Short mmCIF file of N, CA and C in Angstrom, two decimals:
data_model
loop_
_atom_site.label_atom_id
_atom_site.label_comp_id
_atom_site.label_asym_id
_atom_site.label_seq_id
_atom_site.Cartn_x
_atom_site.Cartn_y
_atom_site.Cartn_z
N ASN A 1 40.48 101.13 -84.22
CA ASN A 1 39.97 101.22 -82.87
C ASN A 1 40.94 101.98 -81.98
N SER A 2 40.40 102.58 -80.94
CA SER A 2 41.21 103.40 -80.06
C SER A 2 41.44 102.69 -78.73
N PHE A 3 42.31 103.27 -77.94
CA PHE A 3 42.57 102.75 -76.60
C PHE A 3 41.29 102.79 -75.77
N GLU A 4 40.50 103.85 -75.97
CA GLU A 4 39.23 103.96 -75.26
C GLU A 4 38.32 102.77 -75.58
N GLN A 5 38.26 102.39 -76.83
CA GLN A 5 37.42 101.26 -77.23
C GLN A 5 37.95 99.96 -76.62
N LEU A 6 39.28 99.83 -76.56
CA LEU A 6 39.87 98.65 -75.92
C LEU A 6 39.42 98.56 -74.46
N CYS A 7 39.46 99.68 -73.76
CA CYS A 7 39.04 99.69 -72.35
C CYS A 7 37.56 99.34 -72.22
N ILE A 8 36.73 99.84 -73.12
CA ILE A 8 35.30 99.51 -73.11
C ILE A 8 35.11 98.02 -73.34
N ASN A 9 35.85 97.46 -74.30
CA ASN A 9 35.73 96.03 -74.59
C ASN A 9 36.17 95.18 -73.40
N ILE A 10 37.23 95.59 -72.73
CA ILE A 10 37.69 94.84 -71.55
C ILE A 10 36.64 94.90 -70.45
N ALA A 11 36.05 96.07 -70.24
CA ALA A 11 34.99 96.20 -69.23
C ALA A 11 33.81 95.30 -69.58
N ASN A 12 33.45 95.25 -70.85
CA ASN A 12 32.35 94.37 -71.28
C ASN A 12 32.70 92.91 -71.06
N GLU A 13 33.94 92.54 -71.29
CA GLU A 13 34.37 91.16 -71.04
C GLU A 13 34.28 90.83 -69.55
N GLN A 14 34.60 91.80 -68.69
CA GLN A 14 34.48 91.58 -67.24
C GLN A 14 33.02 91.38 -66.84
N ILE A 15 32.14 92.17 -67.43
CA ILE A 15 30.70 92.02 -67.15
C ILE A 15 30.23 90.65 -67.62
N GLN A 16 30.67 90.24 -68.81
CA GLN A 16 30.29 88.93 -69.34
C GLN A 16 30.80 87.81 -68.44
N TYR A 17 32.01 87.96 -67.94
CA TYR A 17 32.58 86.95 -67.03
C TYR A 17 31.72 86.83 -65.77
N TYR A 18 31.37 87.96 -65.18
CA TYR A 18 30.54 87.94 -63.97
C TYR A 18 29.20 87.28 -64.26
N PHE A 19 28.58 87.65 -65.38
CA PHE A 19 27.30 87.07 -65.76
C PHE A 19 27.42 85.55 -65.90
N ASN A 20 28.44 85.09 -66.62
CA ASN A 20 28.64 83.65 -66.81
C ASN A 20 28.82 82.94 -65.48
N GLN A 21 29.62 83.52 -64.60
CA GLN A 21 29.84 82.90 -63.29
C GLN A 21 28.54 82.83 -62.50
N HIS A 22 27.79 83.91 -62.51
CA HIS A 22 26.56 83.96 -61.73
C HIS A 22 25.51 83.01 -62.29
N ILE A 23 25.28 83.06 -63.57
CA ILE A 23 24.22 82.26 -64.18
C ILE A 23 24.60 80.79 -64.30
N PHE A 24 25.81 80.50 -64.70
CA PHE A 24 26.18 79.11 -64.98
C PHE A 24 26.88 78.44 -63.80
N ALA A 25 27.96 78.98 -63.35
CA ALA A 25 28.78 78.30 -62.34
C ALA A 25 28.15 78.35 -60.94
N TRP A 26 27.84 79.54 -60.45
CA TRP A 26 27.34 79.66 -59.08
C TRP A 26 25.96 79.02 -58.91
N GLU A 27 25.08 79.21 -59.89
CA GLU A 27 23.75 78.61 -59.81
C GLU A 27 23.85 77.09 -59.81
N LEU A 28 24.69 76.53 -60.66
CA LEU A 28 24.86 75.08 -60.71
C LEU A 28 25.40 74.56 -59.38
N GLU A 29 26.33 75.30 -58.81
CA GLU A 29 26.88 74.91 -57.50
C GLU A 29 25.79 74.93 -56.44
N GLU A 30 24.94 75.94 -56.48
CA GLU A 30 23.83 76.02 -55.52
C GLU A 30 22.86 74.85 -55.70
N TYR A 31 22.57 74.51 -56.94
CA TYR A 31 21.70 73.35 -57.21
C TYR A 31 22.31 72.08 -56.62
N LYS A 32 23.60 71.91 -56.83
CA LYS A 32 24.27 70.71 -56.30
C LYS A 32 24.20 70.69 -54.77
N ASN A 33 24.41 71.84 -54.14
CA ASN A 33 24.36 71.91 -52.68
C ASN A 33 22.97 71.58 -52.14
N GLU A 34 21.94 71.89 -52.93
CA GLU A 34 20.56 71.63 -52.52
C GLU A 34 20.04 70.31 -53.08
N ALA A 35 20.92 69.53 -53.69
CA ALA A 35 20.56 68.23 -54.27
C ALA A 35 19.47 68.35 -55.33
N VAL A 36 19.52 69.41 -56.10
CA VAL A 36 18.58 69.60 -57.21
C VAL A 36 19.30 69.21 -58.49
N GLU A 37 18.65 68.34 -59.26
CA GLU A 37 19.27 67.93 -60.52
C GLU A 37 19.15 69.05 -61.54
N ALA A 38 20.25 69.30 -62.20
CA ALA A 38 20.27 70.32 -63.26
C ALA A 38 21.32 69.93 -64.27
N ALA A 39 20.99 70.13 -65.51
CA ALA A 39 21.95 69.83 -66.58
C ALA A 39 23.02 70.91 -66.63
N GLU A 40 24.25 70.47 -66.83
CA GLU A 40 25.33 71.45 -66.98
C GLU A 40 25.23 72.09 -68.35
N VAL A 41 25.41 73.38 -68.38
CA VAL A 41 25.39 74.13 -69.63
C VAL A 41 26.83 74.50 -69.96
N SER A 42 27.23 74.18 -71.18
CA SER A 42 28.60 74.53 -71.55
C SER A 42 28.63 75.98 -72.02
N TYR A 43 29.68 76.65 -71.66
CA TYR A 43 29.88 78.05 -72.05
C TYR A 43 31.37 78.31 -72.16
N VAL A 44 31.70 79.36 -72.87
CA VAL A 44 33.10 79.72 -73.04
C VAL A 44 33.52 80.59 -71.86
N ASP A 45 34.53 80.15 -71.14
CA ASP A 45 35.06 80.91 -70.02
C ASP A 45 36.06 81.93 -70.56
N ASN A 46 35.75 83.21 -70.38
CA ASN A 46 36.62 84.26 -70.92
C ASN A 46 37.68 84.73 -69.91
N ARG A 47 37.84 84.00 -68.80
CA ARG A 47 38.85 84.39 -67.80
C ARG A 47 40.26 84.45 -68.38
N PRO A 48 40.66 83.51 -69.25
CA PRO A 48 42.02 83.61 -69.82
C PRO A 48 42.24 84.91 -70.60
N ILE A 49 41.22 85.40 -71.28
CA ILE A 49 41.35 86.66 -72.02
C ILE A 49 41.52 87.82 -71.04
N LEU A 50 40.70 87.82 -69.99
CA LEU A 50 40.83 88.89 -68.99
C LEU A 50 42.20 88.85 -68.33
N ASP A 51 42.68 87.66 -68.01
CA ASP A 51 44.01 87.54 -67.41
C ASP A 51 45.09 88.06 -68.35
N MET A 52 44.94 87.79 -69.64
CA MET A 52 45.93 88.25 -70.62
C MET A 52 46.05 89.78 -70.59
N PHE A 53 44.92 90.45 -70.43
CA PHE A 53 44.95 91.91 -70.41
C PHE A 53 45.24 92.49 -69.03
N LEU A 54 44.71 91.89 -67.98
CA LEU A 54 44.68 92.55 -66.67
C LEU A 54 45.64 92.00 -65.62
N SER A 55 46.23 90.84 -65.83
CA SER A 55 47.09 90.29 -64.78
C SER A 55 48.33 91.17 -64.60
N LYS A 56 48.82 91.17 -63.37
CA LYS A 56 50.02 91.94 -63.06
C LYS A 56 51.09 90.97 -62.63
N PRO A 57 52.29 91.11 -63.02
CA PRO A 57 52.90 92.21 -63.77
C PRO A 57 53.02 91.97 -65.27
N VAL A 58 52.45 90.87 -65.78
CA VAL A 58 52.70 90.54 -67.19
C VAL A 58 51.48 90.67 -68.10
N GLY A 59 50.39 91.25 -67.64
CA GLY A 59 49.25 91.49 -68.52
C GLY A 59 49.58 92.59 -69.52
N LEU A 60 48.86 92.59 -70.62
CA LEU A 60 49.16 93.57 -71.67
C LEU A 60 49.05 95.01 -71.18
N LEU A 61 48.05 95.31 -70.35
CA LEU A 61 47.93 96.69 -69.86
C LEU A 61 49.05 97.04 -68.88
N ALA A 62 49.45 96.10 -68.05
CA ALA A 62 50.57 96.35 -67.13
C ALA A 62 51.86 96.57 -67.90
N LEU A 63 52.08 95.78 -68.95
CA LEU A 63 53.28 95.95 -69.77
C LEU A 63 53.26 97.28 -70.51
N LEU A 64 52.10 97.67 -71.00
CA LEU A 64 51.97 98.96 -71.67
C LEU A 64 52.28 100.10 -70.69
N ASP A 65 51.74 100.00 -69.48
CA ASP A 65 52.01 101.02 -68.47
C ASP A 65 53.50 101.07 -68.13
N GLU A 66 54.10 99.91 -67.94
CA GLU A 66 55.53 99.86 -67.62
C GLU A 66 56.37 100.47 -68.74
N GLU A 67 56.08 100.10 -69.96
CA GLU A 67 56.86 100.56 -71.10
C GLU A 67 56.70 102.07 -71.31
N SER A 68 55.55 102.61 -70.94
CA SER A 68 55.32 104.04 -71.13
C SER A 68 56.18 104.90 -70.21
N HIS A 69 56.80 104.30 -69.20
CA HIS A 69 57.67 105.05 -68.30
C HIS A 69 59.10 105.22 -68.82
N PHE A 70 59.44 104.49 -69.87
CA PHE A 70 60.78 104.57 -70.44
C PHE A 70 60.82 105.58 -71.57
N PRO A 71 61.69 106.59 -71.49
CA PRO A 71 61.71 107.63 -72.51
C PRO A 71 62.09 107.13 -73.91
N LYS A 72 62.87 106.08 -73.99
CA LYS A 72 63.29 105.59 -75.31
C LYS A 72 62.47 104.39 -75.77
N ALA A 73 61.35 104.16 -75.14
CA ALA A 73 60.50 103.03 -75.53
C ALA A 73 59.87 103.29 -76.90
N THR A 74 59.71 102.23 -77.64
CA THR A 74 59.07 102.32 -78.96
C THR A 74 58.00 101.24 -79.05
N ASP A 75 57.24 101.30 -80.12
CA ASP A 75 56.26 100.25 -80.33
C ASP A 75 56.94 98.89 -80.47
N ALA A 76 58.13 98.88 -81.05
CA ALA A 76 58.87 97.62 -81.21
C ALA A 76 59.30 97.04 -79.86
N THR A 77 59.73 97.90 -78.94
CA THR A 77 60.13 97.38 -77.62
C THR A 77 58.91 96.87 -76.86
N LEU A 78 57.77 97.53 -77.04
CA LEU A 78 56.53 97.08 -76.40
C LEU A 78 56.12 95.72 -76.96
N VAL A 79 56.14 95.57 -78.26
CA VAL A 79 55.78 94.29 -78.88
C VAL A 79 56.75 93.20 -78.43
N GLY A 80 58.02 93.55 -78.29
CA GLY A 80 59.00 92.59 -77.78
C GLY A 80 58.65 92.10 -76.39
N LYS A 81 58.21 93.02 -75.52
CA LYS A 81 57.79 92.63 -74.17
C LYS A 81 56.55 91.76 -74.22
N PHE A 82 55.62 92.10 -75.11
CA PHE A 82 54.43 91.27 -75.27
C PHE A 82 54.83 89.84 -75.62
N HIS A 83 55.70 89.70 -76.61
CA HIS A 83 56.13 88.37 -77.05
C HIS A 83 56.87 87.63 -75.94
N GLN A 84 57.63 88.37 -75.16
CA GLN A 84 58.43 87.78 -74.10
C GLN A 84 57.55 87.25 -72.96
N ASN A 85 56.43 87.93 -72.70
CA ASN A 85 55.64 87.63 -71.51
C ASN A 85 54.33 86.90 -71.75
N ILE A 86 53.79 87.00 -72.93
CA ILE A 86 52.49 86.40 -73.21
C ILE A 86 52.69 85.10 -73.99
N LYS A 87 52.13 84.03 -73.46
CA LYS A 87 52.22 82.74 -74.13
C LYS A 87 50.87 82.40 -74.74
N SER A 88 50.88 81.80 -75.90
CA SER A 88 49.62 81.43 -76.57
C SER A 88 48.98 80.25 -75.87
#
């Protein structure tokens, strides 16, 4: 896979996050505000994945951008930064 595909996948994850929020979270909140009974639907919240890639200054894309400014940076130094900043 290429960097372009990674960016496409991240954009798709952002769209999925918005969809999940709109359909599941916001609608349920509106039902509660209007005193309408509705069953909660469980879904996987992909916000942690988006944060891992997009948060600043320690998201993977921010670290990649930062590391690309150093002339002696290598893939090993980038992976080291990933390990240093990203927690499982």
